Amino acid sequence: MTTAATQPPADALVLFGATGDLSKRKLFPALYRMEDHGSLNVPVVGVARSDWNDAAFCQHAHDSILAAIPDAKAAVIDSLLARLDLIQGDYADPKTWKSLASTLRKHKSEHAVFYMAIPPSMFPTVAQSLASVGLNDRGRIVVEKPFGRDLASAKDLNTLLHTVFPEERIFRIDHYLGKESVEDLLVFRFSNTLLEPVWNRNYVRSVQITMSETIGVEGRGSFYDGVGAIRDVLQNHLLQVLALVAMEPPAGPASNHLQDEKAKVFAAMRPIDPTAMVRGQYVGYRDEPGVAPDSSVETFVAARVEIDSWRWAGVPWYVRCGKALKENATEVVVEFREPPSLLFDEAGGPAPERNLVRFRLGKHDGVTFTLQAKTPGPHLDSQNVDVAVDFAAALGMRREAYERLLDDALAGLPRRFAREDVVEQTWRVVQPALDSPDGVHPYFRGSWGPAEADRVICGDTWFPPST
Ligand code: NDP
Ligand code: BG6
């Protein structure tokens, strides 16, 4: 499924926050890869308040690329550096914006992409300042997450941005939507005929979505302590994954067809019931630099949600995510109902176990079907066997999320970005969780989170990730 661009291709990329952490770790390496693949054909203008000159900026870009890609090719780095320009100045100073407008004129740019890799508090200032020099006329903006802090602030931000840019020129980024493994959920479901007949409440017993990270908030304490796990990843990455697993097939290839189906999933979701949710905080979090010594911000959350639709009513969806957990894994496990016991087997034999379809979305992505096969021996018993595919081995090289999303933003393809109503619906779903900040349950680094998380899963067990 390919979709046509709905807008002209960009003729410049403007990077606000070019000196920041995201630019360093993700955006410059992505730009390098685009340069290497021949898909970067526009000037890249960094904007920074920091007192840097062009040489310092190029050195920073160079070092960022090598830190992420140690075997980066010097010639490719040089071609990328040749595209870079730096606008240095305070965002509150009109001269900064005049200088940006003049640099874009120099490049004869009429359709720039403005990437806001800056703190969310700065999104309104930058959007309005772009308008003050007429740069909102034909360009588009890419807005980083988190998009708002709750439903009200997300709506306010949408309203404000719409005074400057029309919806079709606002690209809300969620890098999970740029991951091949996440996009595969859609393709795998709807291109394998054997799945669709059983992908519903008649056959599916439960769905579990886990995003576990071994790292804590190293280096990002002050950001994280104002956000927490619900806002950092549950409202965006996890719910976007959930929508791809739950949704009906889109009616067509256009971005709006896909967004419409996601919006329907969220509209049918009941807001999180705080009594079906457990928040946790790893021991030692309060000692992290930038974290308040009495912080009650969650670094772990587990919740049970429901989708009140003909396809899913009655099926529990369990989601959990956390920092400083035992393993790095992002997985969706679809658990099917148990089959009848093998009536032709002798009495007393073990009942067949439930089938699982496990989508591995992180490193070593792929799919594993856990099926039943005959246990060798005289009895007609069954046991679990895994039928697994590793996508890297089977499909070869896939591009990184940020590279794909930057490519799309430059090409004017909105499908892998989040639409206004979809983002607002996700905030509606998590809002009660934000409004009821019960205490956080402590858990140890390297565990699977607080034991209280088992309360969410009503007598079942969390499936340990396979990686
Ligand atoms: P940083 O704190 O590193 O800041 C980014 C840049 O913004 C800084 O380099 C600074 O550049 C500029 N900046 C900071 N404060 C202000 C301010 N008050 N006024 C104007 N400019 C300011 O942030 P990150 O790079 O970590 O994050 C950028 C965006 O990306 C955020 O929205 C974040 O939520 C999002 N994000 C980040 C991720 C990450 O891994 N870092 C992951 C996912 C999303 P200068 O002073 O030179 O102008
Ligand atoms: C970011 C969160 O959006 O996603 C981080 O802000 C998190 O806290 C990161 O670590 C995880 O991304 P990935 O691609 O490594 O799973």
Short mmCIF file of C-alpha atoms and ligand atoms in Angstrom, two decimals:
data_model
loop_
_atom_site.label_atom_id
_atom_site.label_comp_id
_atom_site.label_asym_id
_atom_site.label_seq_id
_atom_site.Cartn_x
_atom_site.Cartn_y
_atom_site.Cartn_z
CA MET A 1 0.00 0.00 0.00
CA THR A 2 1.58 3.29 -1.04
CA THR A 3 -0.02 6.67 -0.76
CA ALA A 4 0.45 9.71 -2.89
CA ALA A 5 1.82 12.82 -1.26
CA THR A 6 -0.92 15.30 -0.52
CA GLN A 7 1.43 18.25 -0.61
CA PRO A 8 4.40 19.49 -2.62
CA PRO A 9 7.80 18.10 -1.67
CA ALA A 10 9.76 20.25 0.75
CA ASP A 11 12.56 22.43 -0.54
CA ALA A 12 14.22 23.03 2.86
CA LEU A 13 14.33 21.50 6.33
CA VAL A 14 14.47 23.84 9.31
CA LEU A 15 15.51 22.20 12.55
CA PHE A 16 14.55 23.99 15.77
CA GLY A 17 16.47 22.51 18.69
CA ALA A 18 19.43 21.56 16.51
CA THR A 19 21.71 21.58 19.54
CA GLY A 20 19.46 19.30 21.61
CA ASP A 21 19.45 15.69 22.68
CA LEU A 22 16.95 14.45 20.09
CA SER A 23 18.86 16.08 17.24
CA LYS A 24 22.09 14.60 18.50
CA ARG A 25 20.90 11.04 19.08
CA LYS A 26 18.27 10.60 16.38
CA LEU A 27 17.91 13.41 13.84
CA PHE A 28 21.51 13.92 12.66
CA PRO A 29 22.05 10.15 12.32
CA ALA A 30 18.77 9.97 10.37
CA LEU A 31 19.86 12.83 8.10
CA TYR A 32 23.15 11.05 7.53
CA ARG A 33 21.32 7.89 6.47
CA MET A 34 19.07 9.88 4.16
CA GLU A 35 22.13 11.50 2.60
CA ASP A 36 23.66 8.05 2.19
CA HIS A 37 20.49 6.69 0.59
CA GLY A 38 20.23 9.71 -1.71
CA SER A 39 16.87 10.87 -0.35
CA LEU A 40 18.05 14.14 1.17
CA ASN A 41 18.01 16.82 -1.50
CA VAL A 42 17.32 20.00 0.43
CA PRO A 43 19.26 22.50 2.57
CA VAL A 44 19.09 21.91 6.32
CA VAL A 45 18.88 25.05 8.44
CA GLY A 46 19.50 24.62 12.17
CA VAL A 47 18.12 27.18 14.60
CA ALA A 48 19.67 27.56 18.04
CA ARG A 49 19.79 30.03 20.87
CA SER A 50 23.19 28.67 21.85
CA ASP A 51 26.06 30.91 20.92
CA TRP A 52 27.43 28.70 18.16
CA ASN A 53 28.92 29.52 14.78
CA ASP A 54 28.68 27.46 11.58
CA ALA A 55 31.90 25.58 12.34
CA ALA A 56 30.75 24.58 15.83
CA PHE A 57 27.40 23.48 14.44
CA CYS A 58 29.04 21.33 11.75
CA GLN A 59 31.38 19.82 14.33
CA HIS A 60 28.39 18.98 16.53
CA ALA A 61 26.56 17.33 13.63
CA HIS A 62 29.72 15.42 12.69
CA ASP A 63 30.24 14.16 16.26
CA SER A 64 26.58 13.24 16.68
CA ILE A 65 26.67 11.12 13.54
CA LEU A 66 29.86 9.32 14.53
CA ALA A 67 28.56 8.66 18.04
CA ALA A 68 25.54 6.86 16.58
CA ILE A 69 27.17 5.36 13.48
CA PRO A 70 30.86 4.73 14.19
CA ASP A 71 31.53 3.48 10.64
CA ALA A 72 29.81 6.46 8.97
CA LYS A 73 31.42 7.34 5.63
CA ALA A 74 33.43 10.58 5.66
CA ALA A 75 32.27 11.54 2.14
CA VAL A 76 28.61 11.19 3.11
CA ILE A 77 29.13 13.23 6.27
CA ASP A 78 30.84 15.93 4.20
CA SER A 79 27.92 16.09 1.74
CA LEU A 80 25.51 16.45 4.64
CA LEU A 81 27.61 19.14 6.33
CA ALA A 82 27.65 21.07 3.05
CA ARG A 83 23.85 21.38 3.34
CA LEU A 84 23.91 22.86 6.85
CA ASP A 85 23.27 26.47 7.76
CA LEU A 86 22.87 27.86 11.26
CA ILE A 87 20.59 30.65 12.41
CA GLN A 88 21.63 31.75 15.86
CA GLY A 89 19.39 33.90 17.99
CA ASP A 90 16.80 34.17 20.71
CA TYR A 91 13.31 32.98 19.80
CA ALA A 92 11.85 36.11 21.41
CA ASP A 93 13.90 38.36 19.13
CA PRO A 94 12.18 39.31 15.82
CA LYS A 95 15.64 39.48 14.19
CA THR A 96 15.94 35.69 14.53
CA TRP A 97 12.83 35.19 12.41
CA LYS A 98 13.81 37.78 9.82
CA SER A 99 17.16 36.08 9.52
CA LEU A 100 15.45 32.69 9.06
CA ALA A 101 13.13 34.13 6.40
CA SER A 102 16.06 35.66 4.59
CA THR A 103 18.07 32.41 4.70
CA LEU A 104 15.10 30.52 3.23
CA ARG A 105 14.77 33.17 0.51
CA LYS A 106 18.47 32.71 -0.24
CA HIS A 107 17.71 29.01 -0.78
CA LYS A 108 14.63 29.95 -2.88
CA SER A 109 12.57 27.87 -0.49
CA GLU A 110 8.78 28.09 -0.72
CA HIS A 111 7.75 24.84 0.98
CA ALA A 112 9.95 24.35 4.03
CA VAL A 113 9.44 21.72 6.72
CA PHE A 114 9.83 23.18 10.22
CA TYR A 115 10.81 20.45 12.68
CA MET A 116 10.23 21.40 16.33
CA ALA A 117 12.79 19.38 18.28
CA ILE A 118 12.33 21.75 21.19
CA PRO A 119 10.60 21.65 24.58
CA PRO A 120 6.79 21.50 24.10
CA SER A 121 6.41 24.80 25.98
CA MET A 122 8.05 26.44 22.96
CA PHE A 123 5.73 25.00 20.25
CA PRO A 124 3.26 27.95 20.36
CA THR A 125 6.02 30.60 20.32
CA VAL A 126 7.74 29.04 17.33
CA ALA A 127 4.51 28.49 15.38
CA GLN A 128 3.40 32.09 15.93
CA SER A 129 6.84 33.50 15.16
CA LEU A 130 6.89 31.62 11.86
CA ALA A 131 3.58 33.29 11.04
CA SER A 132 4.98 36.69 12.00
CA VAL A 133 7.34 36.51 9.01
CA GLY A 134 4.90 34.73 6.71
CA LEU A 135 6.67 31.38 6.84
CA ASN A 136 3.44 29.56 7.65
CA ASP A 137 2.01 30.32 4.20
CA ARG A 138 3.12 27.17 2.47
CA GLY A 139 5.41 25.30 4.82
CA ARG A 140 4.46 22.50 7.21
CA ILE A 141 5.42 21.84 10.81
CA VAL A 142 6.53 18.62 12.46
CA VAL A 143 5.60 18.67 16.14
CA GLU A 144 7.41 16.40 18.57
CA LYS A 145 5.75 14.54 21.39
CA PRO A 146 4.37 14.89 24.00
CA PHE A 147 1.53 16.72 22.22
CA GLY A 148 -0.04 18.39 25.27
CA ARG A 149 -0.12 17.24 28.89
CA ASP A 150 -3.75 16.20 29.02
CA LEU A 151 -6.93 16.45 26.97
CA ALA A 152 -7.48 20.16 27.64
CA SER A 153 -3.93 21.22 26.80
CA ALA A 154 -3.86 19.02 23.67
CA LYS A 155 -7.05 20.71 22.50
CA ASP A 156 -5.58 24.14 23.28
CA LEU A 157 -2.43 23.31 21.35
CA ASN A 158 -4.46 22.08 18.38
CA THR A 159 -6.53 25.27 18.44
CA LEU A 160 -3.45 27.44 18.60
CA LEU A 161 -1.60 25.60 15.84
CA HIS A 162 -4.68 25.77 13.64
CA THR A 163 -4.61 29.56 13.83
CA VAL A 164 -1.27 29.33 12.04
CA PHE A 165 -1.21 26.08 10.04
CA PRO A 166 -4.12 24.09 8.60
CA GLU A 167 -4.48 20.51 9.88
CA GLU A 168 -3.08 18.93 6.72
CA ARG A 169 0.18 20.84 7.26
CA ILE A 170 0.62 19.78 10.91
CA PHE A 171 2.60 16.55 11.24
CA ARG A 172 2.44 15.22 14.84
CA ILE A 173 5.29 12.81 15.29
CA ASP A 174 5.21 9.53 17.20
CA HIS A 175 8.35 7.66 16.22
CA TYR A 176 6.65 4.30 16.84
CA LEU A 177 4.58 4.98 13.72
CA GLY A 178 7.83 5.10 11.76
CA LYS A 179 8.96 1.65 12.91
CA GLU A 180 8.69 -1.05 10.27
CA SER A 181 7.75 -3.55 12.97
CA VAL A 182 4.82 -1.40 14.13
CA GLU A 183 3.60 -0.77 10.60
CA ASP A 184 3.83 -4.50 10.04
CA LEU A 185 0.96 -5.00 12.49
CA LEU A 186 -1.36 -3.51 9.91
CA VAL A 187 0.08 -5.40 6.97
CA PHE A 188 0.43 -8.72 8.78
CA ARG A 189 -3.15 -8.63 10.00
CA PHE A 190 -4.79 -7.69 6.74
CA SER A 191 -2.64 -9.54 4.25
CA ASN A 192 -2.86 -12.96 5.94
CA THR A 193 -6.31 -14.39 5.35
CA LEU A 194 -5.96 -16.94 8.13
CA LEU A 195 -5.93 -14.25 10.84
CA GLU A 196 -8.99 -12.12 10.13
CA PRO A 197 -11.71 -14.74 10.86
CA VAL A 198 -10.34 -15.32 14.36
CA TRP A 199 -9.31 -11.73 15.18
CA ASN A 200 -12.25 -10.92 17.42
CA ARG A 201 -14.01 -11.55 20.73
CA ASN A 202 -15.19 -15.00 19.62
CA TYR A 203 -11.65 -16.37 19.50
CA VAL A 204 -9.39 -13.90 21.32
CA ARG A 205 -9.27 -14.23 25.09
CA SER A 206 -6.99 -11.29 25.90
CA VAL A 207 -4.36 -9.01 24.43
CA GLN A 208 -1.24 -7.89 26.30
CA ILE A 209 0.98 -5.01 25.22
CA THR A 210 4.30 -4.60 27.01
CA MET A 211 6.98 -1.95 26.55
CA SER A 212 9.79 -2.61 28.99
CA GLU A 213 13.08 -0.76 29.09
CA THR A 214 16.15 -1.66 31.13
CA ILE A 215 17.40 1.91 31.31
CA GLY A 216 16.09 4.34 33.90
CA VAL A 217 15.75 8.03 33.14
CA GLU A 218 19.50 8.50 32.83
CA GLY A 219 20.22 12.09 31.79
CA ARG A 220 16.55 12.96 31.26
CA GLY A 221 15.42 13.21 34.89
CA SER A 222 14.20 16.80 34.75
CA PHE A 223 12.18 16.12 31.59
CA TYR A 224 10.79 12.82 32.83
CA ASP A 225 9.82 14.05 36.27
CA GLY A 226 7.39 16.48 34.66
CA VAL A 227 5.91 13.76 32.48
CA GLY A 228 5.88 10.17 33.81
CA ALA A 229 5.20 6.90 32.02
CA ILE A 230 1.56 7.58 31.17
CA ARG A 231 2.34 10.75 29.25
CA ASP A 232 5.74 9.61 27.97
CA VAL A 233 4.73 6.39 26.26
CA LEU A 234 1.30 5.02 27.21
CA GLN A 235 -0.77 7.88 25.73
CA ASN A 236 1.18 7.77 22.48
CA HIS A 237 3.37 4.77 21.57
CA LEU A 238 1.31 2.09 23.35
CA LEU A 239 -2.11 3.34 22.30
CA GLN A 240 -0.96 3.73 18.69
CA VAL A 241 0.21 0.11 18.75
CA LEU A 242 -3.08 -0.95 20.34
CA ALA A 243 -5.05 0.81 17.58
CA LEU A 244 -3.18 -1.06 14.85
CA VAL A 245 -3.94 -4.39 16.52
CA ALA A 246 -7.61 -3.54 17.18
CA MET A 247 -8.78 -1.55 14.18
CA GLU A 248 -10.95 -2.50 11.21
CA PRO A 249 -9.28 -2.54 7.78
CA PRO A 250 -8.98 0.98 6.36
CA ALA A 251 -11.32 1.69 3.44
CA GLY A 252 -8.48 2.86 1.22
CA PRO A 253 -4.85 3.91 1.07
CA ALA A 254 -5.22 7.59 1.97
CA SER A 255 -3.95 8.82 5.30
CA ASN A 256 -7.45 9.76 6.40
CA HIS A 257 -8.70 6.21 5.80
CA LEU A 258 -6.17 4.93 8.32
CA GLN A 259 -6.72 7.78 10.77
CA ASP A 260 -10.50 7.24 10.60
CA GLU A 261 -10.13 3.61 11.72
CA LYS A 262 -7.81 4.52 14.58
CA ALA A 263 -10.20 7.24 15.70
CA LYS A 264 -13.01 4.65 15.80
CA VAL A 265 -10.99 2.33 18.03
CA PHE A 266 -10.32 5.10 20.53
CA ALA A 267 -13.88 6.39 20.36
CA ALA A 268 -15.04 2.89 21.35
CA MET A 269 -12.57 2.69 24.24
CA ARG A 270 -13.75 3.43 27.71
CA PRO A 271 -11.48 5.85 29.57
CA ILE A 272 -9.03 4.03 31.84
CA ASP A 273 -10.63 3.02 35.12
CA PRO A 274 -8.13 4.11 37.80
CA THR A 275 -9.06 1.06 39.88
CA ALA A 276 -7.84 -1.11 36.99
CA MET A 277 -4.47 0.61 36.89
CA VAL A 278 -1.28 0.37 38.97
CA ARG A 279 1.52 2.93 38.96
CA GLY A 280 5.05 2.12 40.07
CA GLN A 281 8.34 3.90 40.63
CA TYR A 282 11.74 2.22 40.64
CA VAL A 283 13.77 2.42 43.81
CA GLY A 284 16.49 5.01 43.25
CA TYR A 285 14.45 7.15 40.85
CA ARG A 286 14.23 9.97 43.39
CA ASP A 287 18.04 10.12 43.51
CA GLU A 288 18.34 10.72 39.75
CA PRO A 289 19.61 14.20 38.79
CA GLY A 290 16.70 16.50 38.00
CA VAL A 291 14.14 14.40 39.91
CA ALA A 292 12.37 15.82 42.97
CA PRO A 293 13.40 14.00 46.18
CA ASP A 294 9.73 13.41 47.02
CA SER A 295 8.60 12.72 43.44
CA SER A 296 5.45 10.65 43.00
CA VAL A 297 5.86 10.46 39.21
CA GLU A 298 5.37 6.95 37.84
CA THR A 299 8.14 5.17 35.96
CA PHE A 300 5.86 2.15 35.47
CA VAL A 301 2.20 1.77 34.73
CA ALA A 302 -0.02 -1.23 34.09
CA ALA A 303 -3.66 -0.89 33.12
CA ARG A 304 -6.60 -2.90 31.85
CA VAL A 305 -8.60 -1.24 29.09
CA GLU A 306 -11.62 -2.28 27.08
CA ILE A 307 -12.90 -1.55 23.61
CA ASP A 308 -16.66 -1.56 23.50
CA SER A 309 -17.08 -2.62 19.87
CA TRP A 310 -18.68 -5.58 18.11
CA ARG A 311 -15.21 -6.95 17.46
CA TRP A 312 -13.78 -6.55 20.96
CA ALA A 313 -16.45 -6.16 23.65
CA GLY A 314 -15.55 -8.26 26.69
CA VAL A 315 -11.91 -8.82 25.69
CA PRO A 316 -9.47 -7.34 28.23
CA TRP A 317 -6.52 -5.40 26.83
CA TYR A 318 -3.64 -5.27 29.28
CA VAL A 319 -0.98 -2.62 28.74
CA ARG A 320 2.15 -2.05 30.78
CA CYS A 321 5.28 -0.02 30.35
CA GLY A 322 8.17 0.91 32.53
CA LYS A 323 11.75 2.01 32.99
CA ALA A 324 14.47 0.05 34.79
CA LEU A 325 12.72 -3.27 34.15
CA LYS A 326 14.24 -6.66 33.60
CA GLU A 327 14.49 -6.68 29.81
CA ASN A 328 14.24 -4.47 26.76
CA ALA A 329 11.18 -5.56 24.88
CA THR A 330 8.16 -4.19 23.11
CA GLU A 331 5.64 -6.92 22.44
CA VAL A 332 2.00 -7.55 21.68
CA VAL A 333 0.70 -10.97 22.71
CA VAL A 334 -2.71 -12.00 21.39
CA GLU A 335 -3.98 -14.91 23.46
CA PHE A 336 -6.65 -17.15 21.94
CA ARG A 337 -9.35 -19.02 23.80
CA GLU A 338 -8.53 -22.53 24.94
CA PRO A 339 -9.54 -25.36 22.65
CA PRO A 340 -11.71 -28.23 23.95
CA SER A 341 -9.64 -30.95 25.59
CA LEU A 342 -8.55 -33.71 23.23
CA LEU A 343 -11.56 -35.98 23.60
CA PHE A 344 -9.84 -38.81 21.78
CA ASP A 345 -7.01 -38.74 24.31
CA GLU A 346 -7.14 -40.95 27.34
CA ALA A 347 -8.75 -39.44 30.41
CA GLY A 348 -6.38 -37.47 32.62
CA GLY A 349 -4.13 -36.14 29.83
CA PRO A 350 -3.09 -32.50 29.92
CA ALA A 351 -5.46 -30.04 28.26
CA PRO A 352 -3.99 -28.26 25.23
CA GLU A 353 -2.67 -24.82 26.02
CA ARG A 354 -3.95 -21.64 24.46
CA ASN A 355 -2.46 -20.41 21.18
CA LEU A 356 -0.55 -17.14 21.20
CA VAL A 357 0.46 -14.77 18.46
CA ARG A 358 3.35 -12.67 19.66
CA PHE A 359 4.45 -9.60 17.72
CA ARG A 360 7.98 -8.59 18.67
CA LEU A 361 8.28 -4.88 17.88
CA GLY A 362 11.65 -3.93 19.37
CA LYS A 363 15.12 -5.27 18.65
CA HIS A 364 14.97 -8.70 16.93
CA ASP A 365 11.51 -7.87 15.65
CA GLY A 366 9.36 -10.57 14.16
CA VAL A 367 6.36 -12.74 14.92
CA THR A 368 6.05 -15.94 16.93
CA PHE A 369 3.03 -18.25 16.81
CA THR A 370 2.82 -20.52 19.83
CA LEU A 371 0.88 -23.55 18.65
CA GLN A 372 0.17 -27.05 19.88
CA ALA A 373 1.90 -30.15 18.52
CA LYS A 374 1.81 -33.76 19.56
CA THR A 375 4.08 -34.68 22.44
CA PRO A 376 6.22 -37.62 21.30
CA GLY A 377 5.18 -40.87 22.95
CA PRO A 378 2.25 -43.24 23.21
CA HIS A 379 -0.32 -40.64 24.32
CA LEU A 380 -2.21 -38.17 22.17
CA ASP A 381 -1.15 -35.19 24.25
CA SER A 382 -0.04 -31.82 22.95
CA GLN A 383 2.58 -29.30 23.95
CA ASN A 384 3.65 -25.78 22.98
CA VAL A 385 5.84 -25.30 19.93
CA ASP A 386 6.94 -21.95 18.55
CA VAL A 387 6.78 -21.10 14.87
CA ALA A 388 8.82 -17.94 14.62
CA VAL A 389 10.18 -15.54 12.04
CA ASP A 390 12.89 -12.97 12.61
CA PHE A 391 12.20 -10.10 10.22
CA ALA A 392 15.82 -8.95 9.88
CA ALA A 393 16.86 -12.43 8.75
CA ALA A 394 13.82 -12.92 6.53
CA LEU A 395 13.41 -9.47 5.06
CA GLY A 396 16.82 -7.81 5.23
CA MET A 397 17.68 -4.24 6.06
CA ARG A 398 14.91 -1.92 7.24
CA ARG A 399 15.25 1.81 7.74
CA GLU A 400 15.17 3.51 11.13
CA ALA A 401 11.99 5.22 12.30
CA TYR A 402 13.30 8.78 12.28
CA GLU A 403 14.75 8.39 8.80
CA ARG A 404 11.41 7.16 7.48
CA LEU A 405 9.48 9.92 9.22
CA LEU A 406 11.81 12.68 8.06
CA ASP A 407 11.53 11.29 4.53
CA ASP A 408 7.74 11.38 4.80
CA ALA A 409 7.65 14.89 6.24
CA LEU A 410 9.84 16.15 3.40
CA ALA A 411 7.77 14.30 0.81
CA GLY A 412 4.47 15.56 2.28
CA LEU A 413 3.13 12.13 3.30
CA PRO A 414 0.98 12.43 6.46
CA ARG A 415 0.02 8.76 6.93
CA ARG A 416 2.65 7.94 9.56
CA PHE A 417 1.78 10.97 11.66
CA ALA A 418 -1.08 11.44 14.13
CA ARG A 419 -4.24 13.34 13.27
CA GLU A 420 -5.76 15.94 15.62
CA ASP A 421 -8.82 13.91 16.66
CA VAL A 422 -6.80 10.73 17.15
CA VAL A 423 -4.42 12.48 19.56
CA GLU A 424 -7.31 14.04 21.44
CA GLN A 425 -9.05 10.66 21.74
CA THR A 426 -5.92 9.10 23.24
CA TRP A 427 -5.80 11.85 25.87
CA ARG A 428 -9.49 11.24 26.61
CA VAL A 429 -8.69 7.58 27.25
CA VAL A 430 -5.82 8.29 29.69
CA GLN A 431 -7.35 11.37 31.34
CA PRO A 432 -8.81 9.54 34.41
CA ALA A 433 -5.40 7.97 34.99
CA LEU A 434 -3.89 11.48 35.09
CA ASP A 435 -6.65 12.78 37.32
CA SER A 436 -6.26 10.03 39.95
CA PRO A 437 -2.62 10.03 40.89
CA ASP A 438 -2.75 7.37 43.61
CA GLY A 439 0.53 6.57 45.27
CA VAL A 440 3.26 4.84 43.32
CA HIS A 441 4.31 1.33 44.30
CA PRO A 442 8.07 0.92 44.59
CA TYR A 443 9.84 -1.75 42.55
CA PHE A 444 13.44 -2.80 42.21
CA ARG A 445 15.56 -2.16 39.15
CA GLY A 446 15.75 -5.31 37.06
CA SER A 447 12.34 -6.58 38.16
CA TRP A 448 9.09 -6.69 36.17
CA GLY A 449 7.64 -3.79 38.14
CA PRO A 450 5.63 -3.78 41.35
CA ALA A 451 3.88 -7.02 42.35
CA GLU A 452 0.66 -4.98 42.59
CA ALA A 453 0.57 -4.96 38.75
CA ASP A 454 -0.86 -8.49 38.99
CA ARG A 455 -4.02 -6.93 40.39
CA VAL A 456 -4.68 -5.42 36.97
CA ILE A 457 -4.63 -8.76 35.23
CA CYS A 458 -7.40 -10.38 37.28
CA GLY A 459 -6.02 -13.79 38.14
CA ASP A 460 -4.12 -14.25 34.85
CA THR A 461 -0.40 -13.73 34.46
CA TRP A 462 1.66 -11.33 32.44
CA PHE A 463 3.45 -13.15 29.65
CA PRO A 464 7.19 -12.63 30.02
CA PRO A 465 8.59 -11.06 26.84
CA SER A 466 10.38 -13.52 24.63
CA THR A 467 13.51 -11.47 23.95
P1 NDP B 1 16.48 19.28 24.91
O1 NDP B 1 16.20 19.63 26.32
O2 NDP B 1 17.78 18.63 24.61
O3 NDP B 1 16.28 20.65 24.11
C1 NDP B 1 16.29 20.75 22.72
C2 NDP B 1 16.73 22.13 22.33
O4 NDP B 1 15.70 23.08 22.55
C3 NDP B 1 17.90 22.62 23.13
O5 NDP B 1 19.07 22.17 22.55
C4 NDP B 1 17.75 24.12 23.09
O6 NDP B 1 18.52 24.58 22.01
C5 NDP B 1 16.28 24.32 22.80
N1 NDP B 1 15.64 24.86 24.00
C6 NDP B 1 15.62 24.32 25.22
N2 NDP B 1 14.92 25.11 26.07
C7 NDP B 1 14.50 26.14 25.35
C8 NDP B 1 13.75 27.29 25.63
N3 NDP B 1 13.26 27.54 26.84
N4 NDP B 1 13.55 28.16 24.64
C9 NDP B 1 14.03 27.92 23.40
N5 NDP B 1 14.75 26.85 23.07
C10 NDP B 1 14.98 25.98 24.04
O7 NDP B 1 15.27 18.41 24.37
P2 NDP B 1 15.26 17.10 23.51
O8 NDP B 1 16.14 17.24 22.34
O9 NDP B 1 15.45 15.94 24.41
O10 NDP B 1 13.72 17.07 23.06
C11 NDP B 1 13.23 17.91 22.04
C12 NDP B 1 11.79 17.50 21.76
O11 NDP B 1 11.79 16.15 21.32
C13 NDP B 1 10.88 17.56 22.99
O12 NDP B 1 9.59 17.90 22.57
C14 NDP B 1 10.90 16.12 23.48
O13 NDP B 1 9.74 15.81 24.22
C15 NDP B 1 10.94 15.37 22.15
N6 NDP B 1 11.48 14.03 22.26
C16 NDP B 1 12.76 13.82 22.70
C17 NDP B 1 13.26 12.54 22.79
C18 NDP B 1 14.65 12.28 23.22
O14 NDP B 1 15.04 11.11 23.25
N7 NDP B 1 15.45 13.30 23.56
C19 NDP B 1 12.44 11.36 22.42
C20 NDP B 1 11.13 11.69 21.93
C21 NDP B 1 10.69 12.98 21.86
P3 NDP B 1 19.17 26.01 21.95
O15 NDP B 1 19.18 26.56 23.35
O16 NDP B 1 20.52 25.83 21.36
O17 NDP B 1 18.23 26.73 21.06
C1 BG6 B 2 10.50 7.99 23.71
C2 BG6 B 2 10.36 8.15 25.20
O1 BG6 B 2 9.40 8.56 23.05
O2 BG6 B 2 10.56 6.59 23.40
C3 BG6 B 2 11.51 7.49 25.91
O3 BG6 B 2 10.34 9.54 25.50
C4 BG6 B 2 11.65 6.05 25.49
O4 BG6 B 2 11.33 7.58 27.32
C5 BG6 B 2 11.70 5.95 23.98
O5 BG6 B 2 12.84 5.53 26.04
C6 BG6 B 2 11.69 4.50 23.52
O6 BG6 B 2 11.86 4.43 22.15
P1 BG6 B 2 12.41 3.09 21.48
O7 BG6 B 2 12.35 3.38 20.01
O8 BG6 B 2 13.81 2.92 21.99
O9 BG6 B 2 11.52 1.98 21.91
#
